[in-house]
Short mmCIF file of C-alpha atoms in Angstrom, two decimals:
data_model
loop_
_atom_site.label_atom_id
_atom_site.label_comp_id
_atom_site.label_asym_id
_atom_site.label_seq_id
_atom_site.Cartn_x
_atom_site.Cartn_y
_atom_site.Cartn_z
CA UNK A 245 38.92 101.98 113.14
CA UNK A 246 37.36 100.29 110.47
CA UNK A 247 34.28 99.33 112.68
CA UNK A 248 33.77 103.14 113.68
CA UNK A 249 34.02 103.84 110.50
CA UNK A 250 31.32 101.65 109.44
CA UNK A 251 28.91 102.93 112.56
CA UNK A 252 28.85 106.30 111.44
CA UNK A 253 27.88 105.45 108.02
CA UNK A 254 24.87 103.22 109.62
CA UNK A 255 24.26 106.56 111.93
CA UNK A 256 24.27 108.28 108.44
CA UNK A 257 21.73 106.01 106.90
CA UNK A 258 19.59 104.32 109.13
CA UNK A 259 17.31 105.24 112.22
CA UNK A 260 17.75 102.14 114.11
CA UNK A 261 21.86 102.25 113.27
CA UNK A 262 22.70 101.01 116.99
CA UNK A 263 20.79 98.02 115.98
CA UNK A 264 22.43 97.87 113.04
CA UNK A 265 25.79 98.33 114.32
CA UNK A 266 24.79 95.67 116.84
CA UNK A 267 23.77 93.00 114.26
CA UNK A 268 27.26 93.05 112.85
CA UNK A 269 28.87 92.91 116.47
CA UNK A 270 26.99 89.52 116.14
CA UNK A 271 27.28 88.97 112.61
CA UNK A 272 23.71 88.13 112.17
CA UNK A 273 22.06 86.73 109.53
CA UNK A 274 18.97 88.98 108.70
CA UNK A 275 17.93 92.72 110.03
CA UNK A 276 15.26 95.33 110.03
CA UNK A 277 16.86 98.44 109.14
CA UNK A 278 14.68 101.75 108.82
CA UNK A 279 16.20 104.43 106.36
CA UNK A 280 16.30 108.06 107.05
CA UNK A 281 13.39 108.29 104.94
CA UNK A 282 11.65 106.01 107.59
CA UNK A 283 11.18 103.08 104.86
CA UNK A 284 12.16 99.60 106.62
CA UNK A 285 12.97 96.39 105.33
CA UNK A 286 14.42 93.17 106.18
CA UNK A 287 17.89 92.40 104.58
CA UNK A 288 21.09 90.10 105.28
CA UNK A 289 23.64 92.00 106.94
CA UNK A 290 25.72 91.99 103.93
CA UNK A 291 23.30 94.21 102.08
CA UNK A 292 22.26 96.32 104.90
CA UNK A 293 26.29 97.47 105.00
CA UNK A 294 25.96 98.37 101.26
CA UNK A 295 22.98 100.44 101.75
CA UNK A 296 25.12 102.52 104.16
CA UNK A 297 28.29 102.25 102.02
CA UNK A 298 26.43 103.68 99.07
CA UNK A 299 24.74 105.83 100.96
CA UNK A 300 27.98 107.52 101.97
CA UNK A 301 29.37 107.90 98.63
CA UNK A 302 26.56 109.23 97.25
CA UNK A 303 25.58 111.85 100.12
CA UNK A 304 29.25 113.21 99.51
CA UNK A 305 28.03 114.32 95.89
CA UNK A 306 24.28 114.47 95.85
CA UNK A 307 21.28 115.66 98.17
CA UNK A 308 18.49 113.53 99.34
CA UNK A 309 19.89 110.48 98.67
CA UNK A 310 17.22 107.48 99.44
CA UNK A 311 18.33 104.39 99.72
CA UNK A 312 16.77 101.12 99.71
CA UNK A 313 17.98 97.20 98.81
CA UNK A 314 17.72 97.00 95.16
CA UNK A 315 16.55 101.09 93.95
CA UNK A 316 18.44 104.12 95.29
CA UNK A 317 17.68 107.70 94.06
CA UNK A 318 18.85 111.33 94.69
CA UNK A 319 18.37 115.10 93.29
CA UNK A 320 20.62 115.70 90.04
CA UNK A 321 20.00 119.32 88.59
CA UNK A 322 17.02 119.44 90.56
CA UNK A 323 15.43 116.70 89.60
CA UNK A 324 15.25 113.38 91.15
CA UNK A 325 17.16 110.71 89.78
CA UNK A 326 16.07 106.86 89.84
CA UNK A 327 18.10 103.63 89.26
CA UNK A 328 17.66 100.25 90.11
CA UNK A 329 20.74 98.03 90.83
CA UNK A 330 23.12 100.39 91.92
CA UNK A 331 25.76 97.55 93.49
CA UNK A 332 26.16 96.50 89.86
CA UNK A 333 27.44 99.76 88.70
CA UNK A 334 29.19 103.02 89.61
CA UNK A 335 27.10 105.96 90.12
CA UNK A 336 29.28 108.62 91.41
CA UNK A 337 32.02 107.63 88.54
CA UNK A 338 29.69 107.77 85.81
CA UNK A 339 28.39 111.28 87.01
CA UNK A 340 31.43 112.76 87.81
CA UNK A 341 33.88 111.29 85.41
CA UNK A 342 32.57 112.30 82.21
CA UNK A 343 31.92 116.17 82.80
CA UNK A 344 34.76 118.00 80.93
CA UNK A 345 33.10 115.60 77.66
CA UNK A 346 30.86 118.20 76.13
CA UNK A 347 27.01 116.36 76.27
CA UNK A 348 24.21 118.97 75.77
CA UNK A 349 23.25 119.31 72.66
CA UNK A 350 25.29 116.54 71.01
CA UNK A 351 25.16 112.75 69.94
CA UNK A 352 27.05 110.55 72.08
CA UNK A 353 28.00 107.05 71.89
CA UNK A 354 28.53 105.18 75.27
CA UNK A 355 30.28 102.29 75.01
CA UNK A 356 30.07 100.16 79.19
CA UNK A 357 26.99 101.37 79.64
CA UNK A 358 26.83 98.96 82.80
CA UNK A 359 23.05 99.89 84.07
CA UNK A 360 23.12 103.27 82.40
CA UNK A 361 24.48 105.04 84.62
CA UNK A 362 26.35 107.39 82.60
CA UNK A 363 23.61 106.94 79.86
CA UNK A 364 21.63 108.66 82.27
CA UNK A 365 24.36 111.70 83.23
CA UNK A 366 24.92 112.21 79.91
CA UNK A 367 21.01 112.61 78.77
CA UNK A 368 20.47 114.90 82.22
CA UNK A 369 23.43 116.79 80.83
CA UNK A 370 21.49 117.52 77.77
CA UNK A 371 22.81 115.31 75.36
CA UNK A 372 20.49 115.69 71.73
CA UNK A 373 20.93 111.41 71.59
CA UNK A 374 22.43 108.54 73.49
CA UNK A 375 23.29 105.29 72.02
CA UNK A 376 24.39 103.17 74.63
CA UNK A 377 26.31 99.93 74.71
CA UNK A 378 26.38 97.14 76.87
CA UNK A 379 26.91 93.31 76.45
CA UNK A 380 26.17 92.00 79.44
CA UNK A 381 22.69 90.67 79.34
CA UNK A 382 22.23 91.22 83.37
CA UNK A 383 23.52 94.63 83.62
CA UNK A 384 21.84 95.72 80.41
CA UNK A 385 18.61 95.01 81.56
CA UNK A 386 19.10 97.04 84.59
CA UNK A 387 19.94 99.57 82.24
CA UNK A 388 16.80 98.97 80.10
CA UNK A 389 14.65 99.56 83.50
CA UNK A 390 16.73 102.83 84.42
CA UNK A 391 16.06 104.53 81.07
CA UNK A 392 12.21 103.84 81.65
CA UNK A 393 12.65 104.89 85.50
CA UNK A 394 13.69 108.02 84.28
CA UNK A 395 11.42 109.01 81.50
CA UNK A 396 14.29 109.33 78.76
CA UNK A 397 12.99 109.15 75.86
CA UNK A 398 16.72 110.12 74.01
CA UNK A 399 18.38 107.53 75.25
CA UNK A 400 18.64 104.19 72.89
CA UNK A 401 20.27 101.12 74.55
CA UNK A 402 21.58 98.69 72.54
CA UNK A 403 22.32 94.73 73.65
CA UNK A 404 25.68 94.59 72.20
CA UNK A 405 29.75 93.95 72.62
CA UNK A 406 31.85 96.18 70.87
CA UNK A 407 35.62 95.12 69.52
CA UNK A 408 37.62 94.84 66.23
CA UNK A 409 34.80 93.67 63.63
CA UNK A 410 31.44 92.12 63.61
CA UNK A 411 30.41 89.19 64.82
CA UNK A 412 29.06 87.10 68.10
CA UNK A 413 30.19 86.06 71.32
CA UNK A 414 27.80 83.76 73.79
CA UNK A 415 28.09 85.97 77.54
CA UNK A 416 26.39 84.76 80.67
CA UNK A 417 23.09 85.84 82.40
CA UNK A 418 24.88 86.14 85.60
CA UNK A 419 25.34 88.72 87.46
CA UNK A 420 27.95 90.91 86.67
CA UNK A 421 29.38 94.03 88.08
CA UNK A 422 31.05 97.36 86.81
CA UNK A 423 34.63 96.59 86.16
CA UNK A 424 33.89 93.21 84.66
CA UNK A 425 35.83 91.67 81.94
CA UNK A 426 34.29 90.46 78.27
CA UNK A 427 34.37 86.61 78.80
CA UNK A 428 32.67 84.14 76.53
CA UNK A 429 30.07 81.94 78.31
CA UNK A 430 29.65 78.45 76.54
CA UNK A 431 26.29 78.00 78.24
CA UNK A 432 25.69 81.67 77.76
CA UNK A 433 23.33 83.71 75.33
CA UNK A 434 24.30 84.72 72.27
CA UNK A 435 25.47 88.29 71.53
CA UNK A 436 26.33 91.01 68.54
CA UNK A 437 29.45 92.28 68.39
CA UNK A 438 29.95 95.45 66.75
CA UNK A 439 32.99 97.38 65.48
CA UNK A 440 32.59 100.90 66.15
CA UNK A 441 32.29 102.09 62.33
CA UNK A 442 29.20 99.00 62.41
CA UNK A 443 27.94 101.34 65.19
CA UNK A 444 28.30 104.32 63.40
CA UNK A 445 27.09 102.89 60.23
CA UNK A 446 24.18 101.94 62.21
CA UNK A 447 23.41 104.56 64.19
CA UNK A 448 24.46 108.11 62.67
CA UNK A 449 27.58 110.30 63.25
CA UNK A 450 28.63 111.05 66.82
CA UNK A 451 29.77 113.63 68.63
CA UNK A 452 31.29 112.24 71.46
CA UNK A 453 32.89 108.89 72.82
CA UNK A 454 32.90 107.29 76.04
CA UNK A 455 34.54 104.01 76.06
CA UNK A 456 34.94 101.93 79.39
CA UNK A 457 34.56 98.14 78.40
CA UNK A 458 37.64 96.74 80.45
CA UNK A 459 39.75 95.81 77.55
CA UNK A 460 37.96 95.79 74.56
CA UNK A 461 39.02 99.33 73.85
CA UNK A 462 42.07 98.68 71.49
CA UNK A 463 41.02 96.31 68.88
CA UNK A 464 37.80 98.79 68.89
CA UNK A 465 40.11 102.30 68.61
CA UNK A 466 42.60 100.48 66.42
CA UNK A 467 41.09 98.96 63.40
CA UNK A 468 38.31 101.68 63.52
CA UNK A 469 38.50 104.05 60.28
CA UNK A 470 35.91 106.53 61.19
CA UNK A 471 36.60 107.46 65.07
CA UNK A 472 38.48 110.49 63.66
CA UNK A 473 35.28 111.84 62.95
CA UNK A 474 34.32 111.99 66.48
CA UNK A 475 35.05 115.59 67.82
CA UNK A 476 35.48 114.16 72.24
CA UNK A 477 36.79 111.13 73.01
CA UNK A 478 37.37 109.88 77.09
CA UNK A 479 38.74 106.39 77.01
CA UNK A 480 39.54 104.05 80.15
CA UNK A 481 42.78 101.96 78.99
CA UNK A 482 44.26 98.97 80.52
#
């Protein structure tokens, strides 16, 4: 079941999905695949079943979804939206998760921002200013090329951790994924940490809060003094 499953998401994404399909019969090493959009390229069979995977998920929310190895894009509010190193983050969460949170208009402080994903729904939503968060050094510079692939110009990223009060933490250059953990990195780089009434200090009055940093959220909500100023809050817990 799982393997017919699988073919019809290479039937969805591919023009050549029997070969395809027939390279993971054989569990081959490399592969031509040709998109939809009649773009080919030569990938490991590992990434040629993520094309299609994403591909899926995004085709059930989004029209004229292109995919390719590292850059995917689709139509968002009729416009077409770019972004780089989509297996890192979570596209269809960070569009789809955030929309009772009131954006246009408004300043909003994302705190994950993984590759800017939901830097990016937020701004298309309208959003007056986006400060967005993200420690990670590998994610955020996915992030950093996302913002430019899109043209926003209201979106500020900013190369940071975010927990009970200031200081550093040393993170790797690895690659990381949505979902990861903070984890100090003796070989790492070094990196700010920021309470959230630094950030505000810093950075103006907000409007709205998005936190999703995969634990860091209590010391941050906790020993802040000024998130009561914040009108919208949406907060992932563990």
């Amino acid at each position: 079941m799982r393997y017919i499953s699988a073919v019809k998401r290479y039937r969805e994404t591919f023009r050549n999905w029997g070969r395809v399909a027939l390279a993971r019969a054989l569990n081959a090493d490399r592969i031509r695949v040709v998109t939809r959009a009649g773009k080919e390229f030569v990938v490991d069979l590992r990434t040629a079943m993520s094309m299609a995977s994403f591909h899926h998920a995004l085709s059930q929310h989004f029209e004229g979804v292109d995919v390719e190895p590292e850059r995917v894009s689709f139509v968002y509010k009729d416009r077409r939206v770019v972004f780089y190193g989509y297996r890192h983050g979570n596209i269809v969460e960070a569009f789809n998760d955030y929309l009772w949170l009131t954006a246009s208009g408004r300043r909003v402080l994302d705190v994950g921002a993984s590759i800017g994903d939901t830097a990016v729904a937020f701004a298309l939503r309208g959003a007056k200013r986006v400060v967005a968060v993200e420690p990670y050094p590998f994610v955020f510079d996915y992030a950093k090329k996302n913002i430019e692939a899109n043209g926003l110009s209201n979106v500020e990223l900013v190369n940071a951790a975010v927990g009970e009060k200031d200081g550093t933490i040393k993170l790797s250059t690895e690659p990381t994924f949505s979902g990861t953990s903070l984890k100090e990195s003796a070989d790492g780089v070094e990196v700010p940490v920021y309470s959230l009434d630094s950030l505000i200090a810093r950075y103006g009055s907000f409007d709205v809060l998005k936190i999703d940093c995969e634990g860091c959220e209590y010391n941050a909500v906790l020993n802040s003094e000024r998130i009561a100023g914040i009108q919208e809050l949406q907060i992932e817990y563990h």
